[in-house]
Short mmCIF file of C-alpha atoms in Angstrom, two decimals:
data_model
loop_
_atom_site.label_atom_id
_atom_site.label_comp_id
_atom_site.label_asym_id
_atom_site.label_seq_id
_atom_site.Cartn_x
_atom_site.Cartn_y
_atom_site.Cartn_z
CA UNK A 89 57.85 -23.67 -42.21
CA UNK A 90 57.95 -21.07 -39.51
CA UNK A 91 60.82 -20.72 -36.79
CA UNK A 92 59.51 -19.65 -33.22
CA UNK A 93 60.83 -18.92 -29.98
CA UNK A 94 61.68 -21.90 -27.83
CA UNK A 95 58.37 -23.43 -24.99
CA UNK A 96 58.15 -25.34 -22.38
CA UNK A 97 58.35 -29.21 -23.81
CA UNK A 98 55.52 -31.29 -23.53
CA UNK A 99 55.76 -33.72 -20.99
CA UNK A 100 56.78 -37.18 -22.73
CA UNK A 101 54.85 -40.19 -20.95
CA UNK A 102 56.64 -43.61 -19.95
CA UNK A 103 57.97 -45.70 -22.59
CA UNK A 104 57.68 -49.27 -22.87
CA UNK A 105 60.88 -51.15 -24.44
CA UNK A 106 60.45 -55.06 -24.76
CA UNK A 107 63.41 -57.25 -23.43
CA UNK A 108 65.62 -59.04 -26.03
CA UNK A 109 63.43 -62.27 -25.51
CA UNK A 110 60.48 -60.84 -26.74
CA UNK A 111 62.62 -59.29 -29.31
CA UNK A 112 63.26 -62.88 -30.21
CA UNK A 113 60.38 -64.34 -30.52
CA UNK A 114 58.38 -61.20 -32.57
CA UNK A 115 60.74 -62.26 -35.41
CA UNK A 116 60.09 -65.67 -35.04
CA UNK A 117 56.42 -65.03 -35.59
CA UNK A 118 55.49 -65.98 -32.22
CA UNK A 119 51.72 -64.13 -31.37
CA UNK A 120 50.50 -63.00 -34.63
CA UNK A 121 49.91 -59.54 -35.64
CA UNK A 122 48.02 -57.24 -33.22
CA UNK A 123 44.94 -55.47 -34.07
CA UNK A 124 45.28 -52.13 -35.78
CA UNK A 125 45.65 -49.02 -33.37
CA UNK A 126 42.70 -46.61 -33.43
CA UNK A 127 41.95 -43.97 -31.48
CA UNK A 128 38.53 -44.60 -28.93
CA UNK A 129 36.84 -42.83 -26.28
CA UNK A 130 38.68 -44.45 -23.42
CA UNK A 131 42.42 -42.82 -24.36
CA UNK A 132 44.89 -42.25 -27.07
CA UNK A 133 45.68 -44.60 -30.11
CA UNK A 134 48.27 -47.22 -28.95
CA UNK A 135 51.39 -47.63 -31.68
CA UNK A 136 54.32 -49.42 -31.83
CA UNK A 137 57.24 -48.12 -33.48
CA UNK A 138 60.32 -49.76 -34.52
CA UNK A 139 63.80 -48.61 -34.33
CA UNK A 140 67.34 -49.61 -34.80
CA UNK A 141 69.04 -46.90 -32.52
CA UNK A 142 70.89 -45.52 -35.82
CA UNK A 143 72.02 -41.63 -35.76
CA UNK A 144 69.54 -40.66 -38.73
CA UNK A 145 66.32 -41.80 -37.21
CA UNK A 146 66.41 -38.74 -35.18
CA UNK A 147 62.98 -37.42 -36.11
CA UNK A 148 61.44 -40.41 -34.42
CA UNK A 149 63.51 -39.83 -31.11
CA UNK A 150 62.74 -35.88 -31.64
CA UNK A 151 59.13 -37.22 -31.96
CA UNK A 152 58.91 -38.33 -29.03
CA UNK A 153 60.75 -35.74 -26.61
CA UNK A 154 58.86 -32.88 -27.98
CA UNK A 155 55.86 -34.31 -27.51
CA UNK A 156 54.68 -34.57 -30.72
CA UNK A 157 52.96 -38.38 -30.82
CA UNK A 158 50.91 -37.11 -27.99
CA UNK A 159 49.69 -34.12 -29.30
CA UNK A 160 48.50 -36.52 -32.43
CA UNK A 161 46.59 -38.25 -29.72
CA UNK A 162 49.01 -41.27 -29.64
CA UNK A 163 50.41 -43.48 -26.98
CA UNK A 164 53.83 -45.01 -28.43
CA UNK A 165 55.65 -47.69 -27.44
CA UNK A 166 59.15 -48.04 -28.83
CA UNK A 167 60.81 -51.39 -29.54
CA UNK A 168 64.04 -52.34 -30.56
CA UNK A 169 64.72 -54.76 -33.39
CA UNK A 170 67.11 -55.35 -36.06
CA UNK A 171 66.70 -54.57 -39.61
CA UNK A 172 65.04 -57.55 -41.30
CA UNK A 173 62.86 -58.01 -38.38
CA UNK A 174 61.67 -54.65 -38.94
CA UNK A 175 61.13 -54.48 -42.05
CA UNK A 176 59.28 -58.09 -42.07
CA UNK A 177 57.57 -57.08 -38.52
CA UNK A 178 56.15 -53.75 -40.48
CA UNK A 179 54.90 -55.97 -43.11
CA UNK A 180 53.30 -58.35 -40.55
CA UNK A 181 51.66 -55.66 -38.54
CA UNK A 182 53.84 -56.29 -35.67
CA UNK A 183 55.04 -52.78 -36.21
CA UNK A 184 52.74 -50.08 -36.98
CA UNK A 185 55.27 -47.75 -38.32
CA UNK A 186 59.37 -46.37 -38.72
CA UNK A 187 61.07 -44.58 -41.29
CA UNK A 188 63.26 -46.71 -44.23
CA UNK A 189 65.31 -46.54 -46.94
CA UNK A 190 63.15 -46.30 -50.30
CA UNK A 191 65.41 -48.48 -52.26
CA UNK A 192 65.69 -50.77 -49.49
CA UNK A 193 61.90 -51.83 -49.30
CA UNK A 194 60.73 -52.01 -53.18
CA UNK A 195 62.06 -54.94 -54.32
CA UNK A 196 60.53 -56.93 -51.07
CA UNK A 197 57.16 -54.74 -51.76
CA UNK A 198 57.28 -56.04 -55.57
CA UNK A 199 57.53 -59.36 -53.95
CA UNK A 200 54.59 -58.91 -51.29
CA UNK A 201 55.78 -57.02 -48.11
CA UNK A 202 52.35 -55.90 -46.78
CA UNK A 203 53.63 -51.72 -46.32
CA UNK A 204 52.95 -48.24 -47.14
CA UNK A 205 55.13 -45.07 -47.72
CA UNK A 206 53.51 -42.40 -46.39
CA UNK A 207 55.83 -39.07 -46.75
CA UNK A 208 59.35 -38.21 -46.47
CA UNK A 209 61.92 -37.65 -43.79
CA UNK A 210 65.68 -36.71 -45.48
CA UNK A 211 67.95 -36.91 -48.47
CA UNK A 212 71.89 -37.47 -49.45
CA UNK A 213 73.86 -39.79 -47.26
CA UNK A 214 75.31 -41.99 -50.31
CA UNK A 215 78.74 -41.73 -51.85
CA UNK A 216 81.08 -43.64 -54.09
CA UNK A 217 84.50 -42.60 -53.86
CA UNK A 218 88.16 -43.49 -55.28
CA UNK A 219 91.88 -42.50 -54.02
CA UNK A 220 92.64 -39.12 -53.70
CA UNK A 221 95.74 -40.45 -56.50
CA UNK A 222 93.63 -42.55 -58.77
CA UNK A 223 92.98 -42.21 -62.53
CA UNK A 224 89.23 -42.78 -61.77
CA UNK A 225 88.44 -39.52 -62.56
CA UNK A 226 85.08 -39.71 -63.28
CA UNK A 227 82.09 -42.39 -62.82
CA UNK A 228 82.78 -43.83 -66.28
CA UNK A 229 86.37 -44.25 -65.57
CA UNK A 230 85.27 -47.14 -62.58
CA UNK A 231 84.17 -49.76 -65.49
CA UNK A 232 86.80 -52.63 -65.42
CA UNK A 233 87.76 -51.65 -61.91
CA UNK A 234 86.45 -53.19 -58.43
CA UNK A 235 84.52 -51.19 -56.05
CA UNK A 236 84.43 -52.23 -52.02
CA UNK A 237 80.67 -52.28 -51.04
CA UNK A 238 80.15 -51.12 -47.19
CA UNK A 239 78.71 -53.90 -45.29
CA UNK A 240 76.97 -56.43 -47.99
CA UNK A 241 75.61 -56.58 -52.07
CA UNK A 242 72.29 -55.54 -51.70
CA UNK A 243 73.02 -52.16 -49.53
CA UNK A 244 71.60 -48.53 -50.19
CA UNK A 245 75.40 -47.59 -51.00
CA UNK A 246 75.49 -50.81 -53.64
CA UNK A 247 72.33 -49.74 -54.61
CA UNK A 248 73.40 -45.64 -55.30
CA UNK A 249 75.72 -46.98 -57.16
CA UNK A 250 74.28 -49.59 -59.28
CA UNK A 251 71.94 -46.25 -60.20
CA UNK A 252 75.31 -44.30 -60.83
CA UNK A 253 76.84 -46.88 -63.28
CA UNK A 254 73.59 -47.35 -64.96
CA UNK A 255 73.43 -43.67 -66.05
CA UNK A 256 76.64 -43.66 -67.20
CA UNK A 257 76.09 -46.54 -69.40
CA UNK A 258 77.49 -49.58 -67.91
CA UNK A 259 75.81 -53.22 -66.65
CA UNK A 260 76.78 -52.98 -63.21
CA UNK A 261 76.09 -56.47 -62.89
CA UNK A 262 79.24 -57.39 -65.51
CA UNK A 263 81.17 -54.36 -66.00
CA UNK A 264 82.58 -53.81 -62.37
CA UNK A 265 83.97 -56.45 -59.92
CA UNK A 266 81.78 -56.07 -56.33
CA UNK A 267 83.89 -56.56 -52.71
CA UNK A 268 81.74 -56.44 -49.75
CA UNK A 269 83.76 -55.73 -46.38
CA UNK A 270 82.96 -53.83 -42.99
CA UNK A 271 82.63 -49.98 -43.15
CA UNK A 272 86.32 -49.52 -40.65
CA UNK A 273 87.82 -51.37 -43.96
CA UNK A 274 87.22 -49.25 -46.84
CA UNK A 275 89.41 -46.97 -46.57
CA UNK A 276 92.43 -49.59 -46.06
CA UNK A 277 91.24 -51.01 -48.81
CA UNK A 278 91.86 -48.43 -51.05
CA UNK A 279 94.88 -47.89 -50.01
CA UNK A 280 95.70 -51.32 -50.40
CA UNK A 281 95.37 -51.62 -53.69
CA UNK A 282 92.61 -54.71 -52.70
CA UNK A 283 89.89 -52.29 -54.53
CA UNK A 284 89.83 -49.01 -57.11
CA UNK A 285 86.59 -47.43 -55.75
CA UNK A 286 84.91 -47.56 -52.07
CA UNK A 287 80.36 -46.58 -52.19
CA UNK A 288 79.49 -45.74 -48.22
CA UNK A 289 77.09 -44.24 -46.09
CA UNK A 290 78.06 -41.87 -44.03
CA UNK A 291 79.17 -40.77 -42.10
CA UNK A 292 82.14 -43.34 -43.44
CA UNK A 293 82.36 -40.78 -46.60
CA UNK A 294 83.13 -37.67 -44.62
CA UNK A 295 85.63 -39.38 -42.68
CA UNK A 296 87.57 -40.95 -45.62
CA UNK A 297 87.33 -37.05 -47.06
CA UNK A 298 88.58 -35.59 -43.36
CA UNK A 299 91.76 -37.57 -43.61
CA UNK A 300 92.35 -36.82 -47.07
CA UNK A 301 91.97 -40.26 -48.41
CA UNK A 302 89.69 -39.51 -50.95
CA UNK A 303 87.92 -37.89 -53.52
CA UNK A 304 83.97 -38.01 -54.52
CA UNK A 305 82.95 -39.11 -57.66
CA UNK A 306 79.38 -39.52 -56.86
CA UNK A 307 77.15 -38.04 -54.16
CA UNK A 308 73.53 -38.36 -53.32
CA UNK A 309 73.72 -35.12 -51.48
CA UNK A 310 74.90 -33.39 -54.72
CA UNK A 311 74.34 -34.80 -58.24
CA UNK A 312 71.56 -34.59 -59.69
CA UNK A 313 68.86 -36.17 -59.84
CA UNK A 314 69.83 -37.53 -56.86
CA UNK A 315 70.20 -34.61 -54.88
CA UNK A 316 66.25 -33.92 -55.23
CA UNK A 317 65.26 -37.38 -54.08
CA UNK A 318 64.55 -38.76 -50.31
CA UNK A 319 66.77 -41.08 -48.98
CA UNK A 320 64.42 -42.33 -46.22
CA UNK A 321 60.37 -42.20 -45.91
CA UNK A 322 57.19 -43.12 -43.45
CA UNK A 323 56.74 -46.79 -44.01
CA UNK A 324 53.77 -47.87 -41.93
CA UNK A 325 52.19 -51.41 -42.29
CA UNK A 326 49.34 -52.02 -44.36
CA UNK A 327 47.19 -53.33 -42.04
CA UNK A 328 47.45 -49.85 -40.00
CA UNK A 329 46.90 -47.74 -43.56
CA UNK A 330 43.78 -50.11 -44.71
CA UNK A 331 41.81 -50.25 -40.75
CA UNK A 332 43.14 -47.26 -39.24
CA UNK A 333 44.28 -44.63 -41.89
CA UNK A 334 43.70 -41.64 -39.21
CA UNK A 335 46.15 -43.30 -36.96
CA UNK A 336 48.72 -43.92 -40.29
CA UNK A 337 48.11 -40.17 -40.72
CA UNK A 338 48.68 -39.18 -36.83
CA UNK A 339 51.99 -41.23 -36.84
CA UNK A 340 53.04 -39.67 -40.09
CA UNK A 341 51.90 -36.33 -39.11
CA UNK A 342 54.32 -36.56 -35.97
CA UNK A 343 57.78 -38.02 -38.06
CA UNK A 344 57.39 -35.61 -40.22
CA UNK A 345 57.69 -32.85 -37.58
CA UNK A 346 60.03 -34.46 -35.71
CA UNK A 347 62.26 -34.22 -39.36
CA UNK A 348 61.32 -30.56 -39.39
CA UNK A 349 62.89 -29.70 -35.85
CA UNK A 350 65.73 -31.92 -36.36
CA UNK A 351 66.46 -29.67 -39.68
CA UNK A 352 66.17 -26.37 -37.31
CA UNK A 353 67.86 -27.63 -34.40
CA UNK A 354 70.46 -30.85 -35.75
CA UNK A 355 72.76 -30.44 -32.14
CA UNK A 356 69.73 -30.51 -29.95
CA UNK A 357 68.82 -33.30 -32.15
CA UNK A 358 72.20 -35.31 -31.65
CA UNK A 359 72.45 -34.31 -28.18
CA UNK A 360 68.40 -35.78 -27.09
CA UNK A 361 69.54 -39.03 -29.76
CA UNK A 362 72.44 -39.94 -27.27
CA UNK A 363 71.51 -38.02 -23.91
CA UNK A 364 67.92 -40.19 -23.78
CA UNK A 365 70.32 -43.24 -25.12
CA UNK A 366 68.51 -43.77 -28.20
CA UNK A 367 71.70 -43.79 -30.04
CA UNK A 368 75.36 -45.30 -28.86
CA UNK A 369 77.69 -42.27 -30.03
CA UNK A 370 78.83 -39.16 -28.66
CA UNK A 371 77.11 -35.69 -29.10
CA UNK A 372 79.43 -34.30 -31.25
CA UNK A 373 80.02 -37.37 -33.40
CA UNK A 374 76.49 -37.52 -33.69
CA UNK A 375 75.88 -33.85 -34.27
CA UNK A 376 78.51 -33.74 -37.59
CA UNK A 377 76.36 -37.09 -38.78
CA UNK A 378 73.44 -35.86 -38.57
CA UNK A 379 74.73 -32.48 -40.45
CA UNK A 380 75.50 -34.42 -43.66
CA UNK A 381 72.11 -35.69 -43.80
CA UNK A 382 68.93 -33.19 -44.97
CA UNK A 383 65.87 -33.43 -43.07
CA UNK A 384 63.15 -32.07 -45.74
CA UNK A 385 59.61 -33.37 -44.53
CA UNK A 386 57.87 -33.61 -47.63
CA UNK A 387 54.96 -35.45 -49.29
CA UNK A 388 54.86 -35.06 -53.56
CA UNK A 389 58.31 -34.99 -53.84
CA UNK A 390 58.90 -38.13 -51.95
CA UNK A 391 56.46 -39.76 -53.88
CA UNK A 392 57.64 -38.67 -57.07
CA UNK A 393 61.13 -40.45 -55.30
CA UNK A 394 59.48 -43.72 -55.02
CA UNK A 395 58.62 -43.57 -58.79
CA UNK A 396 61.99 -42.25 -59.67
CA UNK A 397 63.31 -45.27 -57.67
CA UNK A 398 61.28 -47.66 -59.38
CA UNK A 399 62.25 -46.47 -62.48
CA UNK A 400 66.23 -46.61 -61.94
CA UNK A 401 65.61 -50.20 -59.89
CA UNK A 402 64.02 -51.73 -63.12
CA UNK A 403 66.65 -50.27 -65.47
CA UNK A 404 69.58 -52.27 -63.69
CA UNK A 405 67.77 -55.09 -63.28
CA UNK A 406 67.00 -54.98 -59.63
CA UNK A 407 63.39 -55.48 -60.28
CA UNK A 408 61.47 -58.74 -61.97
CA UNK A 409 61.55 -57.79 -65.98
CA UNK A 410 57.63 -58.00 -65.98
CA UNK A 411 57.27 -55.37 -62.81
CA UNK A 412 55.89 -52.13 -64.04
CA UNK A 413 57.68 -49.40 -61.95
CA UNK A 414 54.37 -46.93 -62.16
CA UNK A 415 52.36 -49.72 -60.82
CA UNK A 416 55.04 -50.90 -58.17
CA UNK A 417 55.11 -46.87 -57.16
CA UNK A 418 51.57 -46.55 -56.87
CA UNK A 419 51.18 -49.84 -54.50
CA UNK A 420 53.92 -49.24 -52.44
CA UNK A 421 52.53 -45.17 -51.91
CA UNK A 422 49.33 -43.91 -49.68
CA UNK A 423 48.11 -40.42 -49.50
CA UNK A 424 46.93 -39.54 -46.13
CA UNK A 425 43.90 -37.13 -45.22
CA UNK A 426 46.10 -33.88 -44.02
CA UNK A 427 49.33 -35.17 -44.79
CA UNK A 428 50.15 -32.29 -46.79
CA UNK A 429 53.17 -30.43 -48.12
CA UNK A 430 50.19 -27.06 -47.23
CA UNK A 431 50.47 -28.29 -43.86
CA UNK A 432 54.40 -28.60 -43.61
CA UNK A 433 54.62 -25.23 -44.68
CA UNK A 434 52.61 -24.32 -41.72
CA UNK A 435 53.99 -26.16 -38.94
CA UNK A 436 55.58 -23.58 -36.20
CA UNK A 437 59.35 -25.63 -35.21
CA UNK A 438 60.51 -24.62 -32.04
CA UNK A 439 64.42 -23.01 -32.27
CA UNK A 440 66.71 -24.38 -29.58
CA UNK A 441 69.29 -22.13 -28.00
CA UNK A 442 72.46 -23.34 -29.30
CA UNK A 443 70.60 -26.48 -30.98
CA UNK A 444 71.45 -25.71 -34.41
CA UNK A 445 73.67 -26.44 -37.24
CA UNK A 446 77.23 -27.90 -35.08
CA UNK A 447 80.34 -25.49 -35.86
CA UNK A 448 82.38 -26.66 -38.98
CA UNK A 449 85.22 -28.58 -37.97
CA UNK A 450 89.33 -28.87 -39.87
CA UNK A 451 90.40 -31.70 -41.49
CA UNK A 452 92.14 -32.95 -38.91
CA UNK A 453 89.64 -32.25 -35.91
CA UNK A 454 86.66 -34.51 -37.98
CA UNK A 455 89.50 -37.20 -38.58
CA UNK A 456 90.08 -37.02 -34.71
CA UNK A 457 86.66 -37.30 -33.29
CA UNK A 458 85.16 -39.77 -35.65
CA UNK A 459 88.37 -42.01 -35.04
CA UNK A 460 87.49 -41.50 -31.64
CA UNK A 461 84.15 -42.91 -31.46
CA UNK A 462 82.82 -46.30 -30.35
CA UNK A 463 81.35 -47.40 -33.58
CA UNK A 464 80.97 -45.97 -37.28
CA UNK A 465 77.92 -47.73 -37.89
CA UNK A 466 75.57 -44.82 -36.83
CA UNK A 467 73.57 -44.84 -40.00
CA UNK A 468 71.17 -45.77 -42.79
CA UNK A 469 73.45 -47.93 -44.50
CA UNK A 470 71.09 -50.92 -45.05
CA UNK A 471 72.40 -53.83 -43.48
CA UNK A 472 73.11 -53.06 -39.88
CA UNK A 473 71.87 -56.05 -38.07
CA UNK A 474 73.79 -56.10 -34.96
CA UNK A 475 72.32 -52.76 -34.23
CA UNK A 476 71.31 -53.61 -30.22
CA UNK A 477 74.99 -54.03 -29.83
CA UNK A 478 75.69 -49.99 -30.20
CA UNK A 479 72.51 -48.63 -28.13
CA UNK A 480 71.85 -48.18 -24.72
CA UNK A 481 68.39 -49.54 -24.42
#
């Protein structure tokens, strides 16, 4: 990808955000699902994008500042929902498109959920971690012991891990005793004594490291094979890939730049997230977040990542024994005509003054400002379903 100078930002028109009792009564199925966008003569493509107002859909926000949906030729309307009404909404064609956690979506697209992946958007935000005094030393050392899952079973952090045990030869399902409890808990847990090993999101696994509770024994950012696969993809419904694949392409065209300037410019990113009130948090809070995370737009390497997680999903036991993860891949994957990794490597991202990487902080001074801020539950942990509590919109 080529870095140029900063230009004058396209001018972003009005966006439409639905109240909370239309919120309502999309997940209640009220309506039915709405034609599939196309572009005609008369104006741009009309798409509706869900979000959650978390700190790692950035590229969507980004998106949409810069301008990018409408040079696609799309008119977007955001609208706020909740995790399971997203992801059921996308399936339903009440959505047209996000991003979402891999992991999070195969087991309900083994089971039917009408989606596609489409390319991907950023890697490494998963940790499991144990007391910076513990004889866990390494991953095999956690069998016997009990690890405190943020939020619920079921999570991308339970699910990291479940991938983590698995390799080093355990049955996560028998082997280790599972605590779910709120993210602000973990690391009292530990401390406690009430469990041996904490798996997180972060940015709860920076701050447990910033005030020297903890050491990583696992990270998704780090080990391999992790380290090479995405985190969080496209997902557009199918009824928008099967009638209107050139739309499915515009929308994924437009993410995956927005994930391209949010990797040049991640403090411009943070700072449009909260300053537009996508996302409840402060800039600097936001900025470090976003830091941990790697936006990589990419398209055969994310769907190599749906394979590899299809793979390691069936191996614990996470998918039905008669599911065959190359089949499961392939359904739950669609190539797009000029969704390219040829034409990521030629997209020209804008370079903010002063937008880029945020300055590396002490210890003490990330301990300080994420103990400072409103709410920890900023990112793609899985399960937040409260989410309209923390944004502005």
């Amino acid at each position: 990808m080529k870095i140029r100078a900063p230009r004058r930002p396209i001018p972003a028109f009005a966006r439409s955000i639905l109240a909370a009792g239309c919120l309502a009564a999309v997940s209640l199925g009220c309506g039915g699902p709405a034609a599939a966008p196309e572009a005609s003569g008369s104006g741009p493509a009309k798409v509706r994008i869900g979000y959650l107002g978390l700190t790692c859909e950035a590229a969507m926000f980004a998106a949409y500042e810069n301008g990018y949906y409408a040079e696609e030729g799309l008119d977007v309307e955001f609208v706020k929902t909740d995790w399971d009404s997203l992801r059921d909404g996308l399936g339903l064609g009440r959505f047209d498109a996000n991003y979402h956690l891999i992991m999070y979506l195969l087991k309900p697209i083994e089971k039917g959920l009408d989606v596609k992946l489409t390319g991907g958007i950023h890697s490494g935000c998963l940790r499991l971690q144990t007391r910076t005094d513990s004889d866990i030393k390494t991953v095999a050392d956690v069998k016997g012991k009990r690890i405190g899952v943020q939020t619920a079973l079921g999570s991308p952090p339970f699910l990291f891990t479940n991938r983590v045990l698995k390799a080093a030869g355990m049955d996560p399902a028998k082997d280790v005793e599972w605590v779910a409890m709120a993210s602000d808990v973990l690391g009292l847990a530990l401390e406690n004594g009430q469990v041996d090993a904490v798996c997180n999101a972060e940015p709860i696994g920076s701050i447990l490291l910033s005030q020297g509770k903890v050491r990583t024994i696992a990270d998704s950012a780090v080990d391999e094979p992790y380290n090479t696969e995405y985190c969080c993809a496209v997902v557009v419904s199918g009824k928008l890939a099967r009638e209107a694949p050139a739309t499915a392409a515009k929308v994924t065209r437009s993410l995956l730049k927005g994930a391209a300037w949010v990797d040049a410019n991640p403090t411009a990113a943070a700072k449009l997230s909260v300053e537009k009130k996508y996302v409840a948090s402060s800039v600097d809070v936001n900025a470090q977040a976003i830091s941990k995370l790697k936006y990589t737009p990419g398209v055969v390497d994310c769907r190599d990542s749906v394979l590899a997680a299809s793979r390691e999903m069936k191996k614990i036991g996470l998918l039905d024994s008669s599911t065959d993860p190359a089949v499961l891949a392939r359904n739950a994957w669609q190539d797009l005509d000029g969704v390219t990794d040829e034409w990521i490597k030629g997209l020209e991202i804008e370079q903010v003054a002063g937008g880029g990487p945020p300055p590396p902080l002490s210890a003490e001074r990330l301990a300080a400002l994420f103990a400072d801020a409103k709410d920890l539950r900023i990112l793609c942990d899985g399960c937040v379903s409260d989410a309209g509590d923390f944004c502005g919109r």
